[in-house]
XYZ file of C-alpha atoms in Angstrom:
260
model
C 0.085 -0.102 -0.074
C 1.298 3.390 -0.984
C 2.229 5.590 1.893
C 0.541 8.875 2.182
C -1.673 7.960 -0.561
C -4.432 10.515 -1.806
C -8.122 9.631 -1.697
C -10.669 11.965 -3.158
C -13.978 10.048 -2.397
C -15.203 7.489 -0.091
C -18.252 5.213 0.070
C -19.231 3.240 3.248
C -21.263 0.035 2.707
C -22.826 -2.037 5.237
C -25.282 -2.443 8.602
C -25.187 -0.724 11.956
C -21.307 -1.032 12.497
C -20.903 1.234 9.622
C -23.851 3.470 10.299
C -22.181 4.228 13.674
C -24.098 2.841 16.292
C -23.574 3.353 19.291
C -21.267 6.441 18.842
C -24.036 8.833 19.810
C -23.858 12.488 19.324
C -25.735 15.224 21.520
C -28.555 15.608 18.930
C -29.397 11.826 19.386
C -27.755 10.905 15.790
C -24.830 8.522 15.420
C -21.396 9.318 14.275
C -19.273 6.168 13.997
C -15.980 5.307 12.481
C -16.891 6.029 8.757
C -17.777 9.550 9.685
C -14.691 9.863 11.615
C -12.495 8.617 8.905
C -14.331 10.652 6.234
C -13.558 14.008 8.328
C -9.942 12.983 8.304
C -9.707 12.088 4.473
C -11.526 15.404 3.801
C -9.157 17.543 5.879
C -6.233 16.098 3.509
C -8.181 16.769 0.065
C -10.179 19.680 -0.892
C -13.553 18.817 -2.650
C -13.497 15.283 -0.850
C -16.652 13.573 -1.257
C -18.468 10.917 1.060
C -21.554 8.682 0.972
C -22.706 6.233 3.593
C -25.152 3.739 2.492
C -25.254 1.607 5.709
C -28.581 0.595 7.292
C -28.674 -0.867 10.673
C -29.925 -4.545 10.726
C -29.292 -5.369 7.237
C -27.973 -8.874 6.102
C -25.459 -9.429 3.598
C -27.928 -10.348 0.864
C -29.640 -7.010 1.317
C -26.378 -5.212 1.285
C -25.273 -7.169 -1.928
C -28.709 -6.257 -3.673
C -29.363 -2.888 -2.159
C -26.355 -1.007 -1.429
C -23.444 -2.599 -3.582
C -24.829 -1.603 -6.865
C -25.548 2.002 -5.870
C -21.845 2.167 -4.399
C -20.334 0.708 -7.513
C -22.011 3.438 -9.786
C -20.488 6.082 -7.641
C -17.142 5.460 -8.759
C -15.367 6.457 -5.566
C -11.641 6.038 -4.680
C -12.422 3.995 -1.544
C -15.307 1.724 -0.801
C -15.622 -0.050 2.619
C -17.751 -3.261 2.801
C -18.520 -4.694 6.213
C -21.382 -7.193 6.285
C -22.333 -10.713 7.027
C -22.066 -10.549 10.817
C -25.918 -9.975 11.283
C -26.323 -13.313 9.382
C -23.901 -15.315 11.724
C -26.006 -14.041 14.659
C -29.213 -15.488 13.272
C -30.515 -18.631 14.862
C -30.232 -20.323 11.785
C -28.004 -19.273 8.895
C -26.776 -20.985 5.501
C -23.029 -19.883 5.442
C -22.863 -21.017 1.814
C -25.305 -18.417 1.073
C -23.577 -15.850 3.043
C -20.538 -16.565 1.017
C -22.219 -16.371 -2.301
C -23.917 -12.952 -1.396
C -20.273 -11.412 -0.120
C -18.700 -12.752 -3.294
C -21.365 -11.080 -5.403
C -20.830 -7.767 -3.672
C -17.011 -7.886 -3.749
C -17.117 -8.977 -7.571
C -19.201 -5.833 -8.196
C -17.322 -3.321 -6.092
C -13.678 -4.177 -6.310
C -13.500 -3.145 -10.199
C -15.456 0.038 -9.598
C -13.102 1.562 -7.092
C -9.579 2.568 -6.564
C -9.451 0.565 -3.273
C -11.881 -1.755 -1.815
C -11.498 -2.431 1.910
C -12.963 -5.248 3.811
C -13.040 -6.046 7.541
C -12.775 -8.923 9.877
C -15.292 -7.326 12.517
C -14.428 -7.211 16.204
C -16.210 -9.563 18.637
C -16.838 -8.903 22.146
C -15.523 -11.449 24.772
C -18.357 -13.117 26.651
C -20.239 -16.303 26.842
C -22.893 -15.481 24.363
C -20.410 -14.512 21.624
C -18.805 -18.033 21.902
C -21.860 -19.726 20.484
C -21.459 -17.779 17.143
C -17.825 -17.635 17.050
C -17.255 -20.685 14.697
C -19.542 -18.900 12.282
C -17.748 -15.740 12.559
C -14.390 -17.262 11.770
C -15.850 -18.999 8.824
C -17.071 -15.476 7.550
C -13.736 -14.138 8.158
C -12.061 -16.920 6.270
C -14.198 -15.965 3.244
C -13.204 -12.447 3.560
C -9.679 -13.258 3.682
C -10.009 -15.283 0.617
C -11.969 -12.730 -1.370
C -9.576 -10.019 -0.587
C -6.532 -12.033 -1.843
C -8.503 -12.695 -5.115
C -9.618 -9.132 -5.705
C -6.716 -7.128 -4.166
C -8.922 -5.800 -1.454
C -7.278 -4.693 1.859
C -8.441 -6.409 5.065
C -8.556 -4.562 8.453
C -8.351 -7.246 11.169
C -10.331 -5.911 14.023
C -11.252 -9.331 15.237
C -7.529 -10.053 15.707
C -7.179 -7.109 18.177
C -7.709 -8.032 21.898
C -8.614 -4.525 22.827
C -11.727 -4.682 20.711
C -12.740 -7.687 22.479
C -12.496 -6.036 25.820
C -16.352 -5.602 27.161
C -15.488 -1.958 27.953
C -15.067 -1.176 24.324
C -18.773 -2.061 23.686
C -22.074 -0.296 24.581
C -24.616 -1.541 26.952
C -26.372 -3.313 24.116
C -23.272 -5.569 23.856
C -23.587 -5.319 20.087
C -22.056 -1.971 19.199
C -18.753 -0.310 19.957
C -18.410 2.719 22.016
C -17.266 6.129 20.924
C -13.590 4.870 21.754
C -14.036 1.795 19.872
C -15.228 3.593 16.852
C -12.412 5.976 17.151
C -9.807 3.133 17.194
C -11.676 1.489 14.072
C -11.276 4.927 11.976
C -7.610 4.745 12.880
C -7.332 1.110 11.790
C -8.791 1.850 8.467
C -6.734 5.058 8.120
C -3.428 3.207 8.803
C -4.603 0.283 6.310
C -5.035 2.830 3.563
C -1.403 3.743 4.028
C -1.871 6.787 5.881
C 0.373 8.070 8.678
C -0.467 6.817 12.144
C -1.646 9.094 14.780
C -1.976 6.518 17.532
C -1.482 2.902 18.117
C -5.145 1.770 17.968
C -4.256 -1.655 19.231
C -3.144 -0.332 22.683
C -5.074 -2.366 25.327
C -6.975 -0.521 28.000
C -5.556 -0.140 31.568
C -6.295 -2.867 34.071
C -9.494 -2.480 36.165
C -10.942 -4.302 38.953
C -14.090 -6.236 37.379
C -17.433 -5.354 38.762
C -18.814 -7.697 41.601
C -21.409 -10.364 41.390
C -24.296 -7.998 42.304
C -23.312 -5.416 39.877
C -22.950 -7.947 37.006
C -26.262 -9.407 37.484
C -27.901 -5.948 37.621
C -26.268 -5.191 34.326
C -27.313 -8.603 32.892
C -30.998 -8.096 33.710
C -31.004 -4.565 32.215
C -29.379 -5.874 29.060
C -31.960 -8.611 28.663
C -34.923 -6.311 29.141
C -33.817 -3.324 27.189
C -31.761 -5.041 24.368
C -31.671 -9.031 24.308
C -35.492 -9.490 24.501
C -36.477 -6.957 21.770
C -33.769 -8.556 19.572
C -35.053 -11.869 20.154
C -38.405 -10.823 19.318
C -37.302 -9.293 16.091
C -35.601 -12.500 15.089
C -38.703 -14.482 15.792
C -41.007 -12.226 13.694
C -38.676 -11.526 10.742
C -38.370 -7.910 11.464
C -35.274 -5.781 11.642
C -34.086 -2.496 13.098
C -33.336 -0.963 9.829
C -36.945 -1.878 8.204
C -38.098 1.392 6.392
C -34.880 3.343 7.279
C -33.104 5.270 4.581
C -29.267 5.125 4.086
C -27.521 7.311 6.336
C -25.712 9.528 3.614
C -27.266 8.381 0.098
C -25.450 10.612 -1.982
C -21.569 11.002 -2.882
C -21.299 14.774 -2.047
C -18.689 17.020 -1.033
C -18.195 16.211 2.772
C -19.716 19.598 4.152
C -22.691 19.727 1.596
C -24.975 17.567 3.678
C -25.143 16.785 7.537
C -23.723 13.756 8.947
C -26.183 11.658 10.768
C-alpha cells in the first residue's frame, strides 16, 4: 500500500457497525468510524466527497442487492464493505449463501473503485459470543480469500484483543462505544497507507471487574432493554432497519450534507 496515498472520495457500505451505532452525538444521531474517517480524509483533500449507504440490521444479501450496485455506480476512490455478521448471529444461517452474497458484492465493488476495504469485524468477549464464534471465523476466512483474489485490503479488527474488551462495547453488547469507533477509524486510516496518529491496538488499563451484584444487575438490564427486543425481531422476521433510509445516500462534498 502506497504511504501517504491520496483519496478524493469514500463510500461506506454495510449495517449498524458502519452506520455508527452506538457512537451517539448530543442531537441523538450516530457518528461512527466511517464519519470519523471521512472527516480526516476530507481534511487532506479539498473537494473530498463522501457517501454512507449503511442501514442498521441489514443482512449481507440485502447489502449485496441494495447497497453494492449503488456504491459501484458512484466510482469512488475508496469503498468499505462490512457485512455478514448479522447473518452469523441469526438462530439459523446458511453460511454457503452468506459466502455467495459476499462474493457477489465484492465482485461488483472491487473493479469499481481505486481501493476496496474489507474487515474482520470485532467480537466482544463473553459467553453469548462464543456460541457464534465458529460462524464468525468462517465468515472471516471467506473475507480473507476474497480479499486476496480481488486485491482488497483487510482490516483485522477481530485479531485485536482491545476490541474484544467488554469496556469497548455499549450496554447493548452489540455495538462499539465512541472510543471503539475512534480506534476503528484509525485502523482503516493506517490500512489505507496514511500516517498513524495513535496505536489503535493499545489495550485498556487493567481495572477491577464489577462484583457479582453489579454484573447481575447489568445482565438483567441488558436482557430487558436489548436482548428480548432483539429476540422478538428475530422471531417475527423484523429488522431494526426496516423502512430506514441510507445514512448519507449521495456522494457529495463532505460539508454539503449533515452527517447523521
